[in-house]
Coordinates of C-alpha atoms (C1' of nucleotides) in Angstrom, one line a residue:
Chain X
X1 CA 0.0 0.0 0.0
X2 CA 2.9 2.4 0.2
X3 CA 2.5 5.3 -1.7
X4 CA -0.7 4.2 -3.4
X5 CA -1.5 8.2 -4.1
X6 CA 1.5 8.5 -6.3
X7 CA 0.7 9.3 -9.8
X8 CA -1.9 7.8 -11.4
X9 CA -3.1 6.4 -14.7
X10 CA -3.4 9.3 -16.7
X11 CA -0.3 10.3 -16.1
X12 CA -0.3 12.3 -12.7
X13 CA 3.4 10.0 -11.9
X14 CA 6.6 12.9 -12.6
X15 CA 8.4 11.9 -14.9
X16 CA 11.8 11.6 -13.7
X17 CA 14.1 14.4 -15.5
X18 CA 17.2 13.2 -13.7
X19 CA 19.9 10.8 -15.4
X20 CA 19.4 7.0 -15.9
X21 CA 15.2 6.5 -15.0
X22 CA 16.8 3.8 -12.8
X23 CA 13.4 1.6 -11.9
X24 CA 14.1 0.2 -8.6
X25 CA 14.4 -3.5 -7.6
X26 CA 10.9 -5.1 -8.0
X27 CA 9.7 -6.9 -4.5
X28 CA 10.0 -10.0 -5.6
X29 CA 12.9 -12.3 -5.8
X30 CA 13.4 -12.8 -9.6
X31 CA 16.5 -14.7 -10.7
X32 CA 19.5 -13.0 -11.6
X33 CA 21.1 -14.4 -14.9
X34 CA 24.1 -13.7 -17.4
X35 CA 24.5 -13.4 -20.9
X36 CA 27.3 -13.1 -23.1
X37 CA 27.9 -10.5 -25.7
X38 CA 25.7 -10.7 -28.6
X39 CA 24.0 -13.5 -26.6
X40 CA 19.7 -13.0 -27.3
X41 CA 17.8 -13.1 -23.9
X42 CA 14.6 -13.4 -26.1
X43 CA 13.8 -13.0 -30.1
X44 CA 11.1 -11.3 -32.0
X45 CA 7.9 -13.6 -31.9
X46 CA 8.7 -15.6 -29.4
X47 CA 6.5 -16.6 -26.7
X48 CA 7.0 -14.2 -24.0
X49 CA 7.3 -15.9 -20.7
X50 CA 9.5 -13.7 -18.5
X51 CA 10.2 -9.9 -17.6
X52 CA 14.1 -8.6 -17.5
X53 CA 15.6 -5.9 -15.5
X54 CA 18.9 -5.0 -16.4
X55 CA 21.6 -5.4 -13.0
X56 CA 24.5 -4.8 -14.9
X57 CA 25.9 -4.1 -18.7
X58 CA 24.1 -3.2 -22.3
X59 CA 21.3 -4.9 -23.9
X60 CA 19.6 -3.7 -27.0
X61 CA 16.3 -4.1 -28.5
X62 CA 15.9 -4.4 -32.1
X63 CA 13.7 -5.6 -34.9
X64 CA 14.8 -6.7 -38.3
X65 CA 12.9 -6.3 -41.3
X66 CA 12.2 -9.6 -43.5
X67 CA 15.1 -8.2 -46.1
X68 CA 17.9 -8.0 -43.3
X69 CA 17.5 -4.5 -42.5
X70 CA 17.5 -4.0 -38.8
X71 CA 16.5 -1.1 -36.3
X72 CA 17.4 -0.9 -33.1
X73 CA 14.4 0.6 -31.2
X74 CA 16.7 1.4 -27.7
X75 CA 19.6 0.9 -25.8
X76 CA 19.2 -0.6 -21.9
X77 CA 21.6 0.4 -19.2
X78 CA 21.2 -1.3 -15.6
X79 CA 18.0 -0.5 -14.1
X80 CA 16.0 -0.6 -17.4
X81 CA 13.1 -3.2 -17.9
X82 CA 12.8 -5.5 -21.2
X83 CA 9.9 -7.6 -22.1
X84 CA 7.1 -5.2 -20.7
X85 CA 4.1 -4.7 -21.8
X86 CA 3.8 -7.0 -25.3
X87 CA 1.4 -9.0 -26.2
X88 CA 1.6 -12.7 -26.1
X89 CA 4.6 -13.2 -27.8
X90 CA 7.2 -10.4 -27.9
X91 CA 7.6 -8.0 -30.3
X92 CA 11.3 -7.2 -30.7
X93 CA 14.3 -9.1 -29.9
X94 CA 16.6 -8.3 -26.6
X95 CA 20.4 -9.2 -27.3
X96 CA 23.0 -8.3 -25.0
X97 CA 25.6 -6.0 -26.5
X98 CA 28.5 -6.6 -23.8
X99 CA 28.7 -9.0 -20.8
X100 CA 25.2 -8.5 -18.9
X101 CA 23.5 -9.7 -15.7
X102 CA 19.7 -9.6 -15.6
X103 CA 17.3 -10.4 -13.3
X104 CA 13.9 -12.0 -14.9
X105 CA 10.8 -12.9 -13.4
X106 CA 8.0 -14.9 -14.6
X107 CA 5.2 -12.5 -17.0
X108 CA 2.2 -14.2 -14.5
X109 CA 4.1 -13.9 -11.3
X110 CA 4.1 -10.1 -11.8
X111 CA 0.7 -9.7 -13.2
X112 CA -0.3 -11.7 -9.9
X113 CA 1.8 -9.1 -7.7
X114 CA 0.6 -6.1 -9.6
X115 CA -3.2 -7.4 -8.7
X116 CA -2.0 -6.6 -5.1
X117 CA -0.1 -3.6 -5.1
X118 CA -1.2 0.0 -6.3
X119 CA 2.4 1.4 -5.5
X120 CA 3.6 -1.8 -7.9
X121 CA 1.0 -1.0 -10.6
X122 CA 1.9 3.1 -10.6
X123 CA 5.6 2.6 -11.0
X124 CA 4.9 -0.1 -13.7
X125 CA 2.4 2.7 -15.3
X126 CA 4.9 5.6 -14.8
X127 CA 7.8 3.3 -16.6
X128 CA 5.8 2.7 -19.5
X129 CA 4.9 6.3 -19.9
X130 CA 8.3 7.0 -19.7
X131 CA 8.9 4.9 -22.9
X132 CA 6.2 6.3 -24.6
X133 CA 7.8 9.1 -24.3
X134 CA 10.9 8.6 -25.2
X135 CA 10.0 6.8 -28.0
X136 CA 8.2 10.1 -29.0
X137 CA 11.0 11.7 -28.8
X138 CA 13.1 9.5 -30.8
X139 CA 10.1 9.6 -33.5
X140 CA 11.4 13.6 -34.0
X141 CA 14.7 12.3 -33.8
X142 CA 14.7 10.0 -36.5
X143 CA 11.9 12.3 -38.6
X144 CA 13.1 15.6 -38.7
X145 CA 17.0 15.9 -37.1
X146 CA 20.1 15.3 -39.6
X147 CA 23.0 13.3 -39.3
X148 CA 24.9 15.4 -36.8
X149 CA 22.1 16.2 -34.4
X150 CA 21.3 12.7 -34.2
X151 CA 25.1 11.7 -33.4
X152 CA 25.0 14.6 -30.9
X153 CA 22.1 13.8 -29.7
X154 CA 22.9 10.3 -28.9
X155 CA 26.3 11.5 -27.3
X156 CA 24.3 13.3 -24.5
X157 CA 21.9 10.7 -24.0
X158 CA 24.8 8.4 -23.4
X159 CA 26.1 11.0 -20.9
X160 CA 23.2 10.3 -18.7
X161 CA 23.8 7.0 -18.7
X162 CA 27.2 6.9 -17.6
X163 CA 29.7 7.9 -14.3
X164 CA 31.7 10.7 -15.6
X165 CA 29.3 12.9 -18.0
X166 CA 32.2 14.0 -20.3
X167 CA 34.4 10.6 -20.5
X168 CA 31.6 8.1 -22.4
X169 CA 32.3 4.0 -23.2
X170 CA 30.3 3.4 -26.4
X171 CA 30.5 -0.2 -25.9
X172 CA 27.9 -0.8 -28.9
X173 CA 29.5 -1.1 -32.6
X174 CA 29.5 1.6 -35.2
X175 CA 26.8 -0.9 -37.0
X176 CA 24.4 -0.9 -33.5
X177 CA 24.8 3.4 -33.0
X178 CA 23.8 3.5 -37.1
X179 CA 20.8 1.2 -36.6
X180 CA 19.9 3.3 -33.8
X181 CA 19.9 6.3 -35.3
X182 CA 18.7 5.8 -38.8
X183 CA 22.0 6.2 -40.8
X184 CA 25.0 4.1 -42.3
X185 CA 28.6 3.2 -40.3
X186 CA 30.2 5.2 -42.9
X187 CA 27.8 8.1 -41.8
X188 CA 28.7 7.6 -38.1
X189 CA 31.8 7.7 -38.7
X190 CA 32.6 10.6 -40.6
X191 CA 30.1 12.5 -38.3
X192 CA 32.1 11.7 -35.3
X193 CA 35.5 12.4 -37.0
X194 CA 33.6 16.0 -38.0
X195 CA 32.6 16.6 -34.4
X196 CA 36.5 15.8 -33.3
X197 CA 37.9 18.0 -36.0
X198 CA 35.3 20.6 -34.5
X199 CA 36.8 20.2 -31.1
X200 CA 33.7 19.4 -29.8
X201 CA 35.0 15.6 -28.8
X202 CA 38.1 13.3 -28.7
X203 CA 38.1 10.3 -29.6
X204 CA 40.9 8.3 -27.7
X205 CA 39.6 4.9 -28.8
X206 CA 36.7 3.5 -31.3
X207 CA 35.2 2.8 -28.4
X208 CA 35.8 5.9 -26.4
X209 CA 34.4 9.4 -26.5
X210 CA 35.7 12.6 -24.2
X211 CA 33.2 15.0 -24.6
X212 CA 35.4 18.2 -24.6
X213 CA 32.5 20.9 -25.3
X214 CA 29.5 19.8 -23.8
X215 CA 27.0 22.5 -23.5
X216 CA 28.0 22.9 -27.5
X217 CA 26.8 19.3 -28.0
X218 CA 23.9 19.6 -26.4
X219 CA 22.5 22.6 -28.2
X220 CA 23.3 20.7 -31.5
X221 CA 21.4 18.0 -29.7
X222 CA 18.5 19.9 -28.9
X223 CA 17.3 21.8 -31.7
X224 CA 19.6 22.7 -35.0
X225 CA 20.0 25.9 -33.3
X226 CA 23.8 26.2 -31.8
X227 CA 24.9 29.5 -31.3
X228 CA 26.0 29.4 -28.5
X229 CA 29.3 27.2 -29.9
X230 CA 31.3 30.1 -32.3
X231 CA 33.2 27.1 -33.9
X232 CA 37.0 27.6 -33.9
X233 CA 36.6 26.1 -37.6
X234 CA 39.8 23.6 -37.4
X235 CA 40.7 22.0 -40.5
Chain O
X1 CA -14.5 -6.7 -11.3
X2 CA -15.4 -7.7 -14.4
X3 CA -13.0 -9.6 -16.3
X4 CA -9.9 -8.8 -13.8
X5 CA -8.0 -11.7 -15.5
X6 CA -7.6 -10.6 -18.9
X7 CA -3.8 -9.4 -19.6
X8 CA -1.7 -8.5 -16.9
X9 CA 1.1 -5.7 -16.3
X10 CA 3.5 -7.5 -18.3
X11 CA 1.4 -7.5 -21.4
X12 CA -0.9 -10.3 -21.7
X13 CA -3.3 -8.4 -23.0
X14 CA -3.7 -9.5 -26.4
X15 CA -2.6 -6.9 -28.8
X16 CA -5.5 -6.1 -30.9
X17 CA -4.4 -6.8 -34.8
X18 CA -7.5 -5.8 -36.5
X19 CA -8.7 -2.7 -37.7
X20 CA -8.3 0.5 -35.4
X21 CA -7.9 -0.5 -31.9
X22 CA -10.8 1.3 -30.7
X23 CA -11.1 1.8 -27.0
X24 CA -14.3 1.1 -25.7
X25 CA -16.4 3.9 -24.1
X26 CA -14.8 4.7 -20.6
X27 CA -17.3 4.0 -17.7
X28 CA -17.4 7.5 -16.8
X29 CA -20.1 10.5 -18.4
X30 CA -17.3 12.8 -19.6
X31 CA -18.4 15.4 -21.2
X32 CA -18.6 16.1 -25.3
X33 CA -16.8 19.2 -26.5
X34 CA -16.4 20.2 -30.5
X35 CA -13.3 21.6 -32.2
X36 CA -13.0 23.4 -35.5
X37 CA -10.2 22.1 -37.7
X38 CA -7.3 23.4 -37.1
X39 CA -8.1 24.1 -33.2
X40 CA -5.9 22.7 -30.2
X41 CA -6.9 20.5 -27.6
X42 CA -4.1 21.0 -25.9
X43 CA -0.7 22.6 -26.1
X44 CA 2.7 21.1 -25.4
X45 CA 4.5 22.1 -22.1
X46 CA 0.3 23.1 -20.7
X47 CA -0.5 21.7 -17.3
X48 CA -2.1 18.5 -18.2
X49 CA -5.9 18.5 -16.8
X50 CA -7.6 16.6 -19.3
X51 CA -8.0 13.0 -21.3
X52 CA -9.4 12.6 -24.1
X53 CA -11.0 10.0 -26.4
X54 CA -11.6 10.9 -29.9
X55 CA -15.6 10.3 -31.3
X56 CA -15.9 11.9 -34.5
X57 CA -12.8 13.3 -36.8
X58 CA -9.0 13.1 -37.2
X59 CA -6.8 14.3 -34.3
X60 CA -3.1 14.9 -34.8
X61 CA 0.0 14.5 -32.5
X62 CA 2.7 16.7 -32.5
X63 CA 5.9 18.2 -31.3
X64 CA 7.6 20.9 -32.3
X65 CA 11.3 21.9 -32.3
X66 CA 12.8 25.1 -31.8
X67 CA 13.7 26.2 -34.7
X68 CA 10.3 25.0 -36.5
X69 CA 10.4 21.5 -37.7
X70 CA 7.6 19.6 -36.6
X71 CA 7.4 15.9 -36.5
X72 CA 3.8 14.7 -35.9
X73 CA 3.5 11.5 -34.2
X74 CA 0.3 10.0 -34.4
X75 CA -3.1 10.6 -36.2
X76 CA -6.0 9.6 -33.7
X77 CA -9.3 8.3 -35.1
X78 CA -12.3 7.8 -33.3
X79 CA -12.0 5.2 -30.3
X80 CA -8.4 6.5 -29.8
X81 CA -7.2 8.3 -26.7
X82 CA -5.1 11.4 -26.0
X83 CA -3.4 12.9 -22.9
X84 CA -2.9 10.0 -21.4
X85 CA 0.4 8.9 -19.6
X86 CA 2.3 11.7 -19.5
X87 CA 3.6 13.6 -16.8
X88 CA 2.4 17.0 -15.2
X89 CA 2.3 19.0 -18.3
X90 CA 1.5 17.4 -22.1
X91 CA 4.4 16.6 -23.6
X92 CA 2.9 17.1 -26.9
X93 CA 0.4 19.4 -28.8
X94 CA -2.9 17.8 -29.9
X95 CA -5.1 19.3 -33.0
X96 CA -8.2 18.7 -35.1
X97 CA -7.3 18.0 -38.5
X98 CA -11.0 18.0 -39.4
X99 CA -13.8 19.5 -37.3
X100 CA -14.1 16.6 -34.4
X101 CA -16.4 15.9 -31.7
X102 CA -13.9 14.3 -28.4
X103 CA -15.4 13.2 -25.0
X104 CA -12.9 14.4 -22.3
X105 CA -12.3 13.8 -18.5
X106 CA -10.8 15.0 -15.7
X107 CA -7.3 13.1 -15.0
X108 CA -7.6 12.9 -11.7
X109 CA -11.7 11.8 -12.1
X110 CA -9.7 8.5 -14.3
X111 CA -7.3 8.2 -11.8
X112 CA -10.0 7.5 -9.2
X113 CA -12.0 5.2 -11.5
X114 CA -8.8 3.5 -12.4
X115 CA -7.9 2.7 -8.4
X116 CA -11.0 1.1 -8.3
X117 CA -11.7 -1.0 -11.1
X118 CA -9.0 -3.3 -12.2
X119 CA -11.0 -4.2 -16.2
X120 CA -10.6 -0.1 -16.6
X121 CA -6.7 -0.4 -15.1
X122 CA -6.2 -3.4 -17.5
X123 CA -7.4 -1.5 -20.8
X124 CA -5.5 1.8 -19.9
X125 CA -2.3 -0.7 -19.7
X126 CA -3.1 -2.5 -22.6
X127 CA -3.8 0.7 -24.6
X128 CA -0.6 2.0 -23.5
X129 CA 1.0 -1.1 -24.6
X130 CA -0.4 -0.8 -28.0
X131 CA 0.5 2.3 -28.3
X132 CA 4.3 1.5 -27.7
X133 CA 4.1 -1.0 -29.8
X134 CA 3.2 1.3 -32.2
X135 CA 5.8 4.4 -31.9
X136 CA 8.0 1.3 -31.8
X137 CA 7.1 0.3 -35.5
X138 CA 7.4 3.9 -36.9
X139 CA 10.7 4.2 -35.5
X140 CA 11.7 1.3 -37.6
X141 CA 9.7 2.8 -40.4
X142 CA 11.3 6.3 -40.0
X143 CA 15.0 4.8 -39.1
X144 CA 14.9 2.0 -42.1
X145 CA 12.0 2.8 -44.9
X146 CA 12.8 4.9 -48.0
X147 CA 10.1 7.4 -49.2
X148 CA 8.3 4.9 -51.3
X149 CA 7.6 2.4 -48.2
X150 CA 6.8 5.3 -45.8
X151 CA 4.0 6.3 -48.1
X152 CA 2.6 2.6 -49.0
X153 CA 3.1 2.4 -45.0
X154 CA 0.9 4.8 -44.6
X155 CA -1.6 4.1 -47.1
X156 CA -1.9 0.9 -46.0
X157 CA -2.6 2.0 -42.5
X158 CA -5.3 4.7 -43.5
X159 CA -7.1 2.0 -45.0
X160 CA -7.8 -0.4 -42.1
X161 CA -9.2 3.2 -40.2
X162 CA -12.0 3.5 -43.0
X163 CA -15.0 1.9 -43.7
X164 CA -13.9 0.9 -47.3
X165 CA -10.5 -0.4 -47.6
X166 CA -9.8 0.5 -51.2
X167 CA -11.3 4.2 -51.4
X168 CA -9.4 6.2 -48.7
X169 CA -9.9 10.1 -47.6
X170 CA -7.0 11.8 -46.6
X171 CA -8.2 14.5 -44.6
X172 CA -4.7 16.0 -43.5
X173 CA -2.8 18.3 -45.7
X174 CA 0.2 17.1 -47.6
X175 CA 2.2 19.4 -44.7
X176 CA 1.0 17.0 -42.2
X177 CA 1.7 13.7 -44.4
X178 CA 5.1 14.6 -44.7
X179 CA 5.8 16.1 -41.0
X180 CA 4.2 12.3 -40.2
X181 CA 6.9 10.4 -42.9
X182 CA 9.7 12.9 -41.8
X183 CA 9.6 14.0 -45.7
X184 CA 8.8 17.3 -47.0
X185 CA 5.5 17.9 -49.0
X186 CA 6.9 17.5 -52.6
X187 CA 8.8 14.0 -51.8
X188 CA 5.0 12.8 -50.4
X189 CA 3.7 14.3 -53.7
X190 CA 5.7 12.6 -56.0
X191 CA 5.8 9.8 -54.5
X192 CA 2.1 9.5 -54.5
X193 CA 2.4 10.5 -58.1
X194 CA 4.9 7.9 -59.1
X195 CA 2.6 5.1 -57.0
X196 CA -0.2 6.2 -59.3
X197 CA 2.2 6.0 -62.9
X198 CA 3.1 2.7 -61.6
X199 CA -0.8 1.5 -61.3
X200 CA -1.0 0.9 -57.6
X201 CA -3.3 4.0 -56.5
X202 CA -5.8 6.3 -58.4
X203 CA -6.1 10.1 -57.1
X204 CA -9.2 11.4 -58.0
X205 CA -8.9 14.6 -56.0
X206 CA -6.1 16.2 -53.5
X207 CA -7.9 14.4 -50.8
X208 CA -8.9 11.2 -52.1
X209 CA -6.9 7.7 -52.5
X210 CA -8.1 4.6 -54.1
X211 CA -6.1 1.7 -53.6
X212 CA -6.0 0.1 -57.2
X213 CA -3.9 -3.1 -56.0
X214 CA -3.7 -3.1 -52.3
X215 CA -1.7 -6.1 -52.0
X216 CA 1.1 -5.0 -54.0
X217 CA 0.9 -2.0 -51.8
X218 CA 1.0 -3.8 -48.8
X219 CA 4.5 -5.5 -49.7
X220 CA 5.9 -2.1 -50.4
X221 CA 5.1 -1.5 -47.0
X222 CA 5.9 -4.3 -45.2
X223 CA 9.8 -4.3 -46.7
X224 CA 11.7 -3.8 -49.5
X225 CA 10.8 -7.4 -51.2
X226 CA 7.8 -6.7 -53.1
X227 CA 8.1 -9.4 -55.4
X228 CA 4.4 -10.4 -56.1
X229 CA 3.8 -6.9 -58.1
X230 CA 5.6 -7.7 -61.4
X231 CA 4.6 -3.7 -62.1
X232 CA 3.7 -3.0 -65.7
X233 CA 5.9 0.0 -66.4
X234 CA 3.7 2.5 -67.1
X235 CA 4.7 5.7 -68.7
Chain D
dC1 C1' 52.4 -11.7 -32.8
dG2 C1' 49.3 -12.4 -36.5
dA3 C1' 44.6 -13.0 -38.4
dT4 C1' 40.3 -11.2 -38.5
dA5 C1' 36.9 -7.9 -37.7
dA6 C1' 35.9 -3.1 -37.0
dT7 C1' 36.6 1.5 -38.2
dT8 C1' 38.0 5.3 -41.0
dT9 C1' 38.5 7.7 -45.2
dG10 C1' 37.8 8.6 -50.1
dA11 C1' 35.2 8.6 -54.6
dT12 C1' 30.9 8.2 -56.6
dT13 C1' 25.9 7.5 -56.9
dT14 C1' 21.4 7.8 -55.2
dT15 C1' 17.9 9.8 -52.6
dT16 C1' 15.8 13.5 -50.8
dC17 C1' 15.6 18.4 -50.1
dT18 C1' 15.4 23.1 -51.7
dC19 C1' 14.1 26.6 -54.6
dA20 C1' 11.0 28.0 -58.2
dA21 C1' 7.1 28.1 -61.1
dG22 C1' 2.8 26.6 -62.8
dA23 C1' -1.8 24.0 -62.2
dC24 C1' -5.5 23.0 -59.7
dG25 C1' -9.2 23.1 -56.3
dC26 C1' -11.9 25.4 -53.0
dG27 C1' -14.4 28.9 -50.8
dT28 C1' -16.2 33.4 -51.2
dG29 C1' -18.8 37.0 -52.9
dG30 C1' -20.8 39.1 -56.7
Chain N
dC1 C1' -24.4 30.0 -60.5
dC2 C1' -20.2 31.5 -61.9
dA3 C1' -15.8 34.3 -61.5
dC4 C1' -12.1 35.5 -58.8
dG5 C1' -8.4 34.9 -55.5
dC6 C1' -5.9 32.5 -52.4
dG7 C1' -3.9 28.5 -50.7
dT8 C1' -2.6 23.8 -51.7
dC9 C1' -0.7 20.6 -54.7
dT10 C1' 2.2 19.1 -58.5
dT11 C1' 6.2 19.2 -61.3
dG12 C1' 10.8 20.5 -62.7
dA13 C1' 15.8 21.8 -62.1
dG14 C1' 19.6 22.0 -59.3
dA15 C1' 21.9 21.4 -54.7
dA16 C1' 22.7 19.0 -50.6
dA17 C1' 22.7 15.1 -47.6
dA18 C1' 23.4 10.6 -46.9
dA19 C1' 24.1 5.9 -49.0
dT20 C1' 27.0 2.9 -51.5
dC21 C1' 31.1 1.0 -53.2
dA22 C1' 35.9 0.4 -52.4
dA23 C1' 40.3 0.6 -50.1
dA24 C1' 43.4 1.5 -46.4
dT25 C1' 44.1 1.7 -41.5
dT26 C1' 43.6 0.4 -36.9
dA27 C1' 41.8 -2.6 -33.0
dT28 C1' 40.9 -6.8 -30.9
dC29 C1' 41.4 -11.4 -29.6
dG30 C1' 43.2 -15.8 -29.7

DNA sequence: CGATAATTTGATTTTTCTCAAGACGCGTGG
DNA sequence: CCACGCGTCTTGAGAAAAATCAAATTATCG
């Protein structure tokens, strides 16, 4: 019963601003298990039995198209849910993208648990209005922002996600950041080598990014607007 | 109380695959209000007071960036809902694309309803669900899909929101079409044109689709592969 | 340390956008 | 009921963005 008057269906829950919408442990015991890189913890169609919660490590979610083109819908860091709120089977596949330790429960055992708790069922509703809207957002994303906005964009939303906001790990490929953000490797590539020459970013490794102009990146991010970054125009 | 055991947090509702997933008439009065096309229902960044569920007309979705670009996100059609799960304040702007009659209530009048009655709780969820499932499948349409299939895509889509299936009415300018696609309005416009060359559509007027051979159109949409549609090469 | 895979970079093509003009349709008022 | 005017839609030409094809370079992992 605690906190039943928090949020409600239509929305009334805050959605959390801060970094990382970390959903806290669910109260029931779940079972923790671990998956290699590139390892599925469930595929597209498949019945869908159990719910994840990411501990520790990357998953994504994708779906492929029946000619081998593939989008990936969203990247999960440790506290984020997978297998929510699908119909019977699920509807995209969950792969791990490095080392990763979930906990899963069965689908029926939470239903059951969420009959019996209004503070369960309000933090289950505010989650998925959370990925409603971030969905939304990547809908403008993907629909209206170029190449660079979307590279900056996903640069910043990556700072959220990590320790230090200005030292980032990409730990996915070139291939996963172009599926998630509607372009080619060759695009990603040369958009991150235009940011470095920009000085907005090093890039000490492939899979490394120091974010050396942050406030910059984020205006690029938000809107195409950036005035606020003069732009020492290196070669 | 009534069916309580139908779906469950984690999805088990089954997601409806036939034609617009209405939502049932909420079992609360509300009360009918009328727009005029063109007028809001609500603005993004307002305090959010109100949900709404669409009767008669076509509602669009929308957010707009800073600098102007606008990427609409959804069309509603009667049975479908708006303002629901988001947080304090819309998120988004809602407006009439043609004159529409909606039935609106207080959030916090739902949220009661919802506390007690878990058939209501269990449609809002599964609604929710669908309509993830749904942002989910125009991000791979919008990250993956060239012009052609966005606009089969969404041909095929208007068509199971109609009474007949072949002869469609576009009510939305081509402005909105394309802010849908993430296209500009004379990429929607030829591409329309081209589908019609090719044989697939007829346009008898601005407004007005038919679809000459729908399942040809539907394998456009569904991928690249549309190999049943030998096309005869007209002019 | 070496083989393989991933990434970067370059050249070229394709797709889509932008700019521009003309056609069409619709609503209004005569 | 028809003419007029405005806004929307279509079409064309050229430019820009991103994709594709191709090769060289650099990581990564056994």
């Amino acid at each position: 019963m605690a906190g039943s008057q928090r949020g409600g269906w239509s929305g009334g829950a805050p959605a959390a601003p801060g970094p990382a919408q970390a959903f806290s442990a669910l109260p029931l015991a779940g079972c923790h298990r671990r998956f290699a890189a590139g390892e599925a913890l469930f595929l597209d169609d498949e019945p869908a039995e159990s719910v994840y919660q990411v501990s520790e490590g990357v998953i994504r979610l994708s779906k492929m198209l029946p000619d081998g083109r593939r989008a990936i819908l969203r990247f999960l860091y440790p506290g984020d849910l997978a297998g929510l709120s699908f119909g019977r089977h699920y509807a995209l596949t969950a792969e791990a993208v490095t080392p990763a330790v979930v906990r899963s429960w069965r689908r029926r055992a939470l239903d059951r648990a969420a009959e019996g708790s209004a503070d369960l069922r309000h933090r289950l509703s505010a989650h998925l209005g959370r990925e409603l809207e971030a969905a939304h957002a990547r809908l403008v994303l993907l629909g209206r922002m170029s190449a660079l906005e979307r590279v900056a964009d996903f640069l910043v939303w990556l700072a959220r996600h990590q320790r230090s906001a200005t030292r980032l790990s990409l730990p996915m490929t070139r291939l996963d950041i172009a599926d998630y953000l509607g372009l080619t490797i060759e695009t990603v590539s040369r958009t991150l080598s235009q940011l470095k020459r920009q000085g907005m970013i090093a890039l000490p490794g492939p899979h490394e990014v120091v974010l050396l102009r942050p406030a910059a990146l984020r205006a690029l991010a938000g809107a195409g607007d950036e005035d606020q970054a003069p732009l020492p125009r290196a070669a």
